[in-house]
GROMACS .gro file of N, CA and C in nm:
model
  480
    1MET      N    1   6.114   2.572  13.226
    1MET     CA    2   6.197   2.444  13.207
    1MET      C    3   6.306   2.463  13.283
    2THR      N    4   6.344   2.369  13.363
    2THR     CA    5   6.478   2.354  13.438
    2THR      C    6   6.564   2.303  13.416
    3LYS      N    7   6.683   2.370  13.410
    3LYS     CA    8   6.797   2.335  13.345
    3LYS      C    9   6.884   2.211  13.471
    4SER      N   10   6.939   2.087  13.406
    4SER     CA   11   6.984   1.994  13.497
    4SER      C   12   7.132   2.052  13.537
    5VAL      N   13   7.153   2.043  13.658
    5VAL     CA   14   7.289   2.099  13.700
    5VAL      C   15   7.387   1.959  13.701
    6PRO      N   16   7.475   1.961  13.651
    6PRO     CA   17   7.571   1.851  13.655
    6PRO      C   18   7.634   1.841  13.791
    7SER      N   19   7.650   1.682  13.818
    7SER     CA   20   7.673   1.672  13.960
    7SER      C   21   7.830   1.670  13.979
    8PRO      N   22   7.876   1.753  14.087
    8PRO     CA   23   8.015   1.771  14.088
    8PRO      C   24   8.111   1.675  14.067
    9VAL      N   25   8.222   1.681  14.007
    9VAL     CA   26   8.335   1.552  13.968
    9VAL      C   27   8.383   1.540  14.117
   10VAL      N   28   8.392   1.403  14.156
   10VAL     CA   29   8.481   1.357  14.271
   10VAL      C   30   8.555   1.248  14.238
   11PHE      N   31   8.703   1.272  14.247
   11PHE     CA   32   8.809   1.199  14.217
   11PHE      C   33   8.793   1.060  14.275
   12GLU      N   34   8.817   0.946  14.227
   12GLU     CA   35   8.836   0.825  14.304
   12GLU      C   36   8.979   0.829  14.383
   13PRO      N   37   8.983   0.741  14.510
   13PRO     CA   38   9.101   0.734  14.547
   13PRO      C   39   9.224   0.694  14.478
   14GLU      N   40   9.209   0.596  14.408
   14GLU     CA   41   9.296   0.532  14.309
   14GLU      C   42   9.354   0.636  14.228
   15PHE      N   43   9.281   0.725  14.157
   15PHE     CA   44   9.321   0.844  14.090
   15PHE      C   45   9.387   0.944  14.156
   16ILE      N   46   9.377   1.000  14.255
   16ILE     CA   47   9.424   1.051  14.345
   16ILE      C   48   9.562   1.013  14.388
   17ALA      N   49   9.582   0.903  14.425
   17ALA     CA   50   9.694   0.839  14.468
   17ALA      C   51   9.779   0.833  14.350
   18GLY      N   52   9.747   0.783  14.231
   18GLY     CA   53   9.806   0.769  14.104
   18GLY      C   54   9.872   0.919  14.060
   19LEU      N   55   9.804   0.995  14.073
   19LEU     CA   56   9.849   1.136  14.035
   19LEU      C   57   9.952   1.176  14.133
   20LYS      N   58   9.916   1.163  14.270
   20LYS     CA   59  10.021   1.209  14.384
   20LYS      C   60  10.154   1.157  14.345
   21ASP      N   61  10.149   1.013  14.310
   21ASP     CA   62  10.268   0.937  14.304
   21ASP      C   63  10.359   0.983  14.167
   22ILE      N   64  10.279   1.011  14.059
   22ILE     CA   65  10.347   1.071  13.932
   22ILE      C   66  10.427   1.176  13.977
   23PHE      N   67  10.332   1.295  14.056
   23PHE     CA   68  10.367   1.409  14.045
   23PHE      C   69  10.466   1.439  14.137
   24GLU      N   70  10.485   1.360  14.264
   24GLU     CA   71  10.537   1.378  14.376
   24GLU      C   72  10.688   1.300  14.395
   25GLU      N   73  10.683   1.175  14.339
   25GLU     CA   74  10.771   1.044  14.336
   25GLU      C   75  10.829   1.064  14.205
   26LYS      N   76  10.757   1.026  14.102
   26LYS     CA   77  10.833   1.013  13.950
   26LYS      C   78  10.879   1.110  13.899
   27ILE      N   79  10.830   1.243  13.911
   27ILE     CA   80  10.921   1.348  13.876
   27ILE      C   81  11.019   1.406  13.955
   28PRO      N   82  11.130   1.369  13.918
   28PRO     CA   83  11.269   1.387  14.039
   28PRO      C   84  11.274   1.493  14.059
   29PHE      N   85  11.256   1.610  13.975
   29PHE     CA   86  11.238   1.757  14.025
   29PHE      C   87  11.184   1.805  14.115
   30ASN      N   88  11.035   1.749  14.096
   30ASN     CA   89  10.947   1.788  14.192
   30ASN      C   90  10.991   1.727  14.329
   31ARG      N   91  11.051   1.629  14.358
   31ARG     CA   92  11.095   1.550  14.467
   31ARG      C   93  11.215   1.637  14.530
   32LEU      N   94  11.315   1.661  14.453
   32LEU     CA   95  11.408   1.750  14.459
   32LEU      C   96  11.359   1.858  14.557
   33ILE      N   97  11.287   1.954  14.511
   33ILE     CA   98  11.256   2.071  14.548
   33ILE      C   99  11.119   2.056  14.701
   34GLY      N  100  11.089   1.931  14.703
   34GLY     CA  101  11.026   1.895  14.798
   34GLY      C  102  10.859   1.962  14.766
   35LEU      N  103  10.822   1.945  14.635
   35LEU     CA  104  10.687   1.999  14.637
   35LEU      C  105  10.558   1.891  14.640
   36ARG      N  106  10.513   1.899  14.735
   36ARG     CA  107  10.383   1.809  14.753
   36ARG      C  108  10.265   1.871  14.745
   37ILE      N  109  10.154   1.772  14.705
   37ILE     CA  110  10.031   1.842  14.670
   37ILE      C  111   9.925   1.821  14.783
   38THR      N  112   9.863   1.948  14.821
   38THR     CA  113   9.787   1.957  14.945
   38THR      C  114   9.648   1.958  14.906
   39GLU      N  115   9.613   1.992  14.770
   39GLU     CA  116   9.465   1.993  14.728
   39GLU      C  117   9.459   1.970  14.587
   40LEU      N  118   9.375   1.886  14.564
   40LEU     CA  119   9.349   1.825  14.419
   40LEU      C  120   9.224   1.817  14.392
   41GLU      N  121   9.157   1.894  14.319
   41GLU     CA  122   9.002   1.919  14.288
   41GLU      C  123   9.020   1.957  14.130
   42PRO      N  124   8.899   1.934  14.042
   42PRO     CA  125   8.892   1.916  13.891
   42PRO      C  126   8.917   2.076  13.871
   43GLY      N  127   8.865   2.175  13.968
   43GLY     CA  128   8.874   2.326  13.932
   43GLY      C  129   9.004   2.372  13.965
   44HIS      N  130   9.081   2.343  14.050
   44HIS     CA  131   9.203   2.389  14.118
   44HIS      C  132   9.281   2.289  14.168
   45VAL      N  133   9.413   2.319  14.209
   45VAL     CA  134   9.510   2.250  14.276
   45VAL      C  135   9.578   2.346  14.359
   46ALA      N  136   9.653   2.254  14.455
   46ALA     CA  137   9.743   2.348  14.566
   46ALA      C  138   9.854   2.261  14.588
   47GLY      N  139   9.957   2.304  14.640
   47GLY     CA  140  10.066   2.250  14.679
   47GLY      C  141  10.158   2.302  14.776
   48ARG      N  142  10.270   2.248  14.837
   48ARG     CA  143  10.358   2.329  14.941
   48ARG      C  144  10.506   2.278  14.899
   49ILE      N  145  10.599   2.417  14.922
   49ILE     CA  146  10.724   2.380  14.939
   49ILE      C  147  10.765   2.430  15.079
   50ASP      N  148  10.845   2.335  15.144
   50ASP     CA  149  10.910   2.403  15.279
   50ASP      C  150  11.037   2.446  15.238
   51MET      N  151  11.079   2.572  15.300
   51MET     CA  152  11.210   2.629  15.271
   51MET      C  153  11.311   2.546  15.319
   52ARG      N  154  11.438   2.510  15.245
   52ARG     CA  155  11.534   2.446  15.279
   52ARG      C  156  11.660   2.536  15.244
   53PRO      N  157  11.792   2.488  15.317
   53PRO     CA  158  11.906   2.539  15.262
   53PRO      C  159  11.924   2.513  15.104
   54GLU      N  160  11.898   2.420  15.046
   54GLU     CA  161  11.928   2.386  14.931
   54GLU      C  162  11.849   2.450  14.821
   55LEU      N  163  11.745   2.545  14.863
   55LEU     CA  164  11.663   2.603  14.756
   55LEU      C  165  11.707   2.741  14.753
   56VAL      N  166  11.795   2.804  14.848
   56VAL     CA  167  11.844   2.954  14.875
   56VAL      C  168  11.906   2.986  14.745
   57GLY      N  169  11.847   3.101  14.697
   57GLY     CA  170  11.910   3.182  14.571
   57GLY      C  171  11.983   3.299  14.601
   58HIS      N  172  11.955   3.343  14.740
   58HIS     CA  173  12.033   3.468  14.754
   58HIS      C  174  12.084   3.455  14.917
   59PHE      N  175  12.217   3.394  14.947
   59PHE     CA  176  12.252   3.362  15.087
   59PHE      C  177  12.241   3.474  15.184
   60VAL      N  178  12.233   3.604  15.168
   60VAL     CA  179  12.244   3.696  15.233
   60VAL      C  180  12.088   3.718  15.321
   61TYR      N  181  12.024   3.689  15.224
   61TYR     CA  182  11.854   3.724  15.284
   61TYR      C  183  11.763   3.593  15.283
   62ASN      N  184  11.876   3.468  15.263
   62ASN     CA  185  11.777   3.332  15.279
   62ASN      C  186  11.670   3.348  15.189
   63ARG      N  187  11.668   3.396  15.069
   63ARG     CA  188  11.565   3.397  14.984
   63ARG      C  189  11.563   3.284  14.885
   64MET      N  190  11.455   3.214  14.830
   64MET     CA  191  11.419   3.127  14.768
   64MET      C  192  11.465   3.151  14.621
   65HIS      N  193  11.546   3.068  14.556
   65HIS     CA  194  11.576   3.101  14.424
   65HIS      C  195  11.465   3.114  14.299
   66GLY      N  196  11.471   3.218  14.229
   66GLY     CA  197  11.349   3.238  14.120
   66GLY      C  198  11.328   3.088  14.048
   67GLY      N  199  11.436   3.010  14.033
   67GLY     CA  200  11.410   2.920  13.947
   67GLY      C  201  11.335   2.802  13.994
   68VAL      N  202  11.341   2.793  14.145
   68VAL     CA  203  11.244   2.706  14.229
   68VAL      C  204  11.113   2.744  14.222
   69ILE      N  205  11.105   2.876  14.215
   69ILE     CA  206  10.954   2.921  14.228
   69ILE      C  207  10.880   2.933  14.096
   70SER      N  208  10.995   2.937  13.987
   70SER     CA  209  10.922   2.937  13.835
   70SER      C  210  10.881   2.794  13.817
   71ALA      N  211  10.994   2.708  13.853
   71ALA     CA  212  10.971   2.540  13.827
   71ALA      C  213  10.837   2.486  13.898
   72GLY      N  214  10.821   2.537  14.046
   72GLY     CA  215  10.730   2.495  14.098
   72GLY      C  216  10.572   2.532  14.048
   73LEU      N  217  10.582   2.682  13.979
   73LEU     CA  218  10.461   2.707  13.927
   73LEU      C  219  10.409   2.629  13.796
   74ASP      N  220  10.536   2.625  13.711
   74ASP     CA  221  10.514   2.532  13.601
   74ASP      C  222  10.449   2.378  13.641
   75ALA      N  223  10.524   2.322  13.746
   75ALA     CA  224  10.460   2.204  13.792
   75ALA      C  225  10.318   2.184  13.830
   76MET      N  226  10.306   2.315  13.894
   76MET     CA  227  10.139   2.299  13.960
   76MET      C  228  10.046   2.336  13.842
   77GLY      N  229  10.100   2.430  13.740
   77GLY     CA  230  10.011   2.465  13.614
   77GLY      C  231   9.977   2.328  13.549
   78GLY      N  232  10.063   2.257  13.520
   78GLY     CA  233  10.065   2.117  13.483
   78GLY      C  234   9.989   2.029  13.557
   79LEU      N  235   9.990   2.035  13.689
   79LEU     CA  236   9.901   1.951  13.772
   79LEU      C  237   9.796   1.976  13.751
   80ALA      N  238   9.726   2.111  13.741
   80ALA     CA  239   9.576   2.177  13.725
   80ALA      C  240   9.538   2.111  13.591
   81VAL      N  241   9.620   2.108  13.484
   81VAL     CA  242   9.578   2.051  13.365
   81VAL      C  243   9.526   1.914  13.379
   82MET      N  244   9.625   1.844  13.441
   82MET     CA  245   9.619   1.694  13.469
   82MET      C  246   9.489   1.678  13.538
   83ALA      N  247   9.448   1.739  13.643
   83ALA     CA  248   9.318   1.740  13.700
   83ALA      C  249   9.210   1.762  13.627
   84ALA      N  250   9.220   1.878  13.539
   84ALA     CA  251   9.085   1.888  13.424
   84ALA      C  252   9.090   1.829  13.336
   85ILE      N  253   9.182   1.718  13.280
   85ILE     CA  254   9.184   1.645  13.209
   85ILE      C  255   9.099   1.495  13.251
   86GLY      N  256   9.137   1.481  13.390
   86GLY     CA  257   9.126   1.352  13.468
   86GLY      C  258   8.964   1.393  13.493
   87ALA      N  259   8.908   1.482  13.524
   87ALA     CA  260   8.761   1.523  13.540
   87ALA      C  261   8.688   1.528  13.385
   88LYS      N  262   8.748   1.563  13.304
   88LYS     CA  263   8.678   1.557  13.165
   88LYS      C  264   8.643   1.402  13.117
   89HIS      N  265   8.719   1.336  13.180
   89HIS     CA  266   8.702   1.169  13.127
   89HIS      C  267   8.657   1.062  13.236
   90MET      N  268   8.589   1.120  13.314
   90MET     CA  269   8.550   1.050  13.408
   90MET      C  270   8.492   0.925  13.401
   91GLU      N  271   8.441   0.918  13.272
   91GLU     CA  272   8.389   0.777  13.220
   91GLU      C  273   8.527   0.657  13.194
   92ASP      N  274   8.643   0.722  13.169
   92ASP     CA  275   8.757   0.614  13.161
   92ASP      C  276   8.806   0.574  13.287
   93PRO      N  277   8.821   0.456  13.338
   93PRO     CA  278   8.873   0.399  13.454
   93PRO      C  279   9.004   0.500  13.477
   94PRO      N  280   9.033   0.498  13.620
   94PRO     CA  281   9.143   0.597  13.652
   94PRO      C  282   9.254   0.534  13.611
   95LEU      N  283   9.303   0.441  13.598
   95LEU     CA  284   9.420   0.411  13.519
   95LEU      C  285   9.449   0.468  13.403
   96GLN      N  286   9.362   0.458  13.315
   96GLN     CA  287   9.355   0.504  13.180
   96GLN      C  288   9.391   0.642  13.145
   97ARG      N  289   9.293   0.708  13.250
   97ARG     CA  290   9.300   0.873  13.277
   97ARG      C  291   9.438   0.892  13.308
   98LEU      N  292   9.496   0.840  13.394
   98LEU     CA  293   9.655   0.876  13.434
   98LEU      C  294   9.742   0.862  13.315
   99HIS      N  295   9.729   0.800  13.230
   99HIS     CA  296   9.796   0.746  13.105
   99HIS      C  297   9.772   0.878  13.006
  100ARG      N  298   9.693   0.950  13.004
  100ARG     CA  299   9.655   1.077  12.909
  100ARG      C  300   9.752   1.171  12.945
  101PHE      N  301   9.825   1.165  13.029
  101PHE     CA  302   9.908   1.289  13.062
  101PHE      C  303  10.069   1.256  13.004
  102SER      N  304  10.083   1.144  12.922
  102SER     CA  305  10.225   1.128  12.849
  102SER      C  306  10.262   1.244  12.747
  103LYS      N  307  10.167   1.314  12.693
  103LYS     CA  308  10.203   1.418  12.589
  103LYS      C  309  10.182   1.544  12.659
  104LEU      N  310  10.162   1.569  12.778
  104LEU     CA  311  10.161   1.684  12.833
  104LEU      C  312  10.288   1.770  12.848
  105GLY      N  313  10.303   1.902  12.815
  105GLY     CA  314  10.431   1.973  12.815
  105GLY      C  315  10.396   2.112  12.796
  106THR      N  316  10.462   2.188  12.854
  106THR     CA  317  10.468   2.327  12.895
  106THR      C  318  10.495   2.395  12.730
  107ILE      N  319  10.426   2.488  12.689
  107ILE     CA  320  10.485   2.541  12.554
  107ILE      C  321  10.513   2.698  12.576
  108ASP      N  322  10.466   2.756  12.689
  108ASP     CA  323  10.470   2.894  12.716
  108ASP      C  324  10.461   2.923  12.877
  109LEU      N  325  10.542   2.992  12.945
  109LEU     CA  326  10.559   3.014  13.088
  109LEU      C  327  10.587   3.163  13.114
  110ARG      N  328  10.503   3.217  13.183
  110ARG     CA  329  10.530   3.367  13.221
  110ARG      C  330  10.531   3.375  13.382
  111ILE      N  331  10.636   3.428  13.455
  111ILE     CA  332  10.626   3.441  13.616
  111ILE      C  333  10.668   3.590  13.606
  112ASP      N  334  10.571   3.630  13.725
  112ASP     CA  335  10.604   3.764  13.775
  112ASP      C  336  10.650   3.734  13.913
  113TYR      N  337  10.759   3.791  13.952
  113TYR     CA  338  10.816   3.787  14.074
  113TYR      C  339  10.784   3.920  14.145
  114LEU      N  340  10.698   3.918  14.259
  114LEU     CA  341  10.640   4.060  14.317
  114LEU      C  342  10.725   4.070  14.426
  115ARG      N  343  10.745   4.001  14.519
  115ARG     CA  344  10.803   4.002  14.638
  115ARG      C  345  10.910   3.871  14.651
  116PRO      N  346  11.024   3.910  14.723
  116PRO     CA  347  11.124   3.819  14.755
  116PRO      C  348  11.057   3.676  14.823
  117GLY      N  349  11.102   3.565  14.769
  117GLY     CA  350  11.070   3.445  14.845
  117GLY      C  351  11.145   3.385  14.952
  118ILE      N  352  11.089   3.492  15.061
  118ILE     CA  353  11.135   3.458  15.195
  118ILE      C  354  11.012   3.424  15.282
  119GLY      N  355  11.059   3.310  15.345
  119GLY     CA  356  10.963   3.256  15.464
  119GLY      C  357  10.993   3.101  15.474
  120SER      N  358  10.924   3.054  15.587
  120SER     CA  359  10.968   2.900  15.610
  120SER      C  360  10.857   2.805  15.512
  121HIS      N  361  10.771   2.847  15.442
  121HIS     CA  362  10.706   2.754  15.346
  121HIS      C  363  10.635   2.852  15.262
  122PHE      N  364  10.585   2.793  15.152
  122PHE     CA  365  10.518   2.862  15.076
  122PHE      C  366  10.382   2.772  15.005
  123THR      N  367  10.301   2.836  14.951
  123THR     CA  368  10.178   2.757  14.916
  123THR      C  369  10.183   2.803  14.765
  124LEU      N  370  10.125   2.708  14.651
  124LEU     CA  371  10.157   2.699  14.533
  124LEU      C  372  10.006   2.662  14.492
  125ARG      N  373   9.933   2.746  14.422
  125ARG     CA  374   9.789   2.733  14.360
  125ARG      C  375   9.774   2.729  14.207
  126ALA      N  376   9.710   2.689  14.165
  126ALA     CA  377   9.686   2.669  14.021
  126ALA      C  378   9.540   2.648  13.963
  127GLU      N  379   9.509   2.703  13.877
  127GLU     CA  380   9.389   2.658  13.791
  127GLU      C  381   9.386   2.680  13.654
  128VAL      N  382   9.296   2.580  13.593
  128VAL     CA  383   9.287   2.616  13.456
  128VAL      C  384   9.196   2.695  13.395
  129LEU      N  385   9.214   2.777  13.322
  129LEU     CA  386   9.137   2.907  13.251
  129LEU      C  387   9.070   2.860  13.145
  130ARG      N  388   9.137   2.763  13.038
  130ARG     CA  389   9.086   2.690  12.940
  130ARG      C  390   9.133   2.560  12.908
  131LEU      N  391   9.066   2.486  12.880
  131LEU     CA  392   9.119   2.338  12.831
  131LEU      C  393   9.058   2.310  12.711
  132GLY      N  394   9.130   2.310  12.616
  132GLY     CA  395   9.105   2.298  12.467
  132GLY      C  396   9.139   2.155  12.427
  133SER      N  397   9.123   2.113  12.295
  133SER     CA  398   9.131   1.995  12.258
  133SER      C  399   9.312   1.946  12.240
  134ARG      N  400   9.387   2.099  12.221
  134ARG     CA  401   9.531   2.087  12.204
  134ARG      C  402   9.620   2.144  12.310
  135VAL      N  403   9.547   2.258  12.359
  135VAL     CA  404   9.644   2.343  12.456
  135VAL      C  405   9.540   2.396  12.571
  136ALA      N  406   9.604   2.408  12.663
  136ALA     CA  407   9.522   2.444  12.793
  136ALA      C  408   9.620   2.564  12.859
  137SER      N  409   9.525   2.643  12.896
  137SER     CA  410   9.576   2.787  12.974
  137SER      C  411   9.550   2.789  13.143
  138THR      N  412   9.658   2.822  13.203
  138THR     CA  413   9.646   2.823  13.330
  138THR      C  414   9.696   2.929  13.407
  139ARG      N  415   9.628   2.982  13.524
  139ARG     CA  416   9.702   3.055  13.599
  139ARG      C  417   9.753   3.009  13.712
  140MET      N  418   9.854   3.084  13.785
  140MET     CA  419   9.933   3.007  13.906
  140MET      C  420   9.959   3.108  14.006
  141GLU      N  421   9.981   3.105  14.134
  141GLU     CA  422  10.009   3.179  14.229
  141GLU      C  423  10.112   3.125  14.344
  142PHE      N  424  10.196   3.194  14.375
  142PHE     CA  425  10.297   3.160  14.481
  142PHE      C  426  10.304   3.264  14.605
  143LEU      N  427  10.227   3.170  14.720
  143LEU     CA  428  10.221   3.263  14.818
  143LEU      C  429  10.298   3.233  14.935
  144GLY      N  430  10.324   3.346  15.032
  144GLY     CA  431  10.400   3.297  15.150
  144GLY      C  432  10.336   3.276  15.270
  145PRO      N  433  10.410   3.261  15.380
  145PRO     CA  434  10.356   3.181  15.492
  145PRO      C  435  10.201   3.257  15.537
  146GLN      N  436  10.201   3.365  15.532
  146GLN     CA  437  10.089   3.447  15.571
  146GLN      C  438   9.965   3.467  15.461
  147GLY      N  439   9.989   3.403  15.349
  147GLY     CA  440   9.924   3.402  15.248
  147GLY      C  441   9.926   3.502  15.146
  148GLU      N  442  10.034   3.576  15.166
  148GLU     CA  443  10.072   3.688  15.074
  148GLU      C  444  10.139   3.662  14.949
  149LEU      N  445  10.081   3.734  14.837
  149LEU     CA  446  10.084   3.690  14.713
  149LEU      C  447  10.242   3.714  14.658
  150MET      N  448  10.342   3.628  14.635
  150MET     CA  449  10.490   3.673  14.610
  150MET      C  450  10.539   3.676  14.444
  151SER      N  451  10.434   3.570  14.398
  151SER     CA  452  10.464   3.545  14.257
  151SER      C  453  10.358   3.500  14.173
  152ALA      N  454  10.341   3.543  14.074
  152ALA     CA  455  10.188   3.524  14.007
  152ALA      C  456  10.261   3.462  13.857
  153GLY      N  457  10.198   3.360  13.786
  153GLY     CA  458  10.223   3.308  13.659
  153GLY      C  459  10.119   3.286  13.573
  154SER      N  460  10.143   3.238  13.443
  154SER     CA  461  10.050   3.217  13.348
  154SER      C  462  10.133   3.110  13.277
  155ALA      N  463  10.042   3.002  13.214
  155ALA     CA  464  10.110   2.887  13.124
  155ALA      C  465  10.055   2.867  13.021
  156ALA      N  466  10.082   2.812  12.936
  156ALA     CA  467  10.022   2.709  12.817
  156ALA      C  468  10.069   2.599  12.828
  157TYR      N  469  10.005   2.472  12.829
  157TYR     CA  470  10.066   2.336  12.767
  157TYR      C  471   9.975   2.269  12.657
  158ILE      N  472  10.089   2.174  12.610
  158ILE     CA  473  10.003   2.128  12.505
  158ILE      C  474   9.950   1.985  12.581
  159VAL      N  475   9.827   1.940  12.526
  159VAL     CA  476   9.748   1.832  12.591
  159VAL      C  477   9.749   1.727  12.480
  160ALA      N  478   9.773   1.745  12.348
  160ALA     CA  479   9.749   1.619  12.260
  160ALA      C  480   9.874   1.647  12.171
   0.00000   0.00000   0.00000
């Protein structure tokens, strides 16, 4: 017996544009730190933050503030959950799926700072480990300009 393989989920341009607008423009703090989406797939997401003087936490070393790293990873974990929820409900129109995110919130966040946040730009990646009916679990990474792991995180989000 041959098992049918589900076709991969492909987000509509309207859904991608709506999610980018919510994430990059409508969330003021994401806009403040300059967090931009670079990849948006049902299984994982990626973003970028360019280093700017306003993000420095240690002026002698020009090191990014740990709060920016933490907030960026938290935001990316939330975005990964949004993408997973969007993929789970592909039968709904894009705008209806975008409205599902109103109840999303962080309930637990852990960040391990492994290396100082020094560099011209940073890549943030996140994936959903489990999407339940009430809680989602994620894993996140904060990478330096050469792809070196600088911080790692995990989080839980309320989804209902």
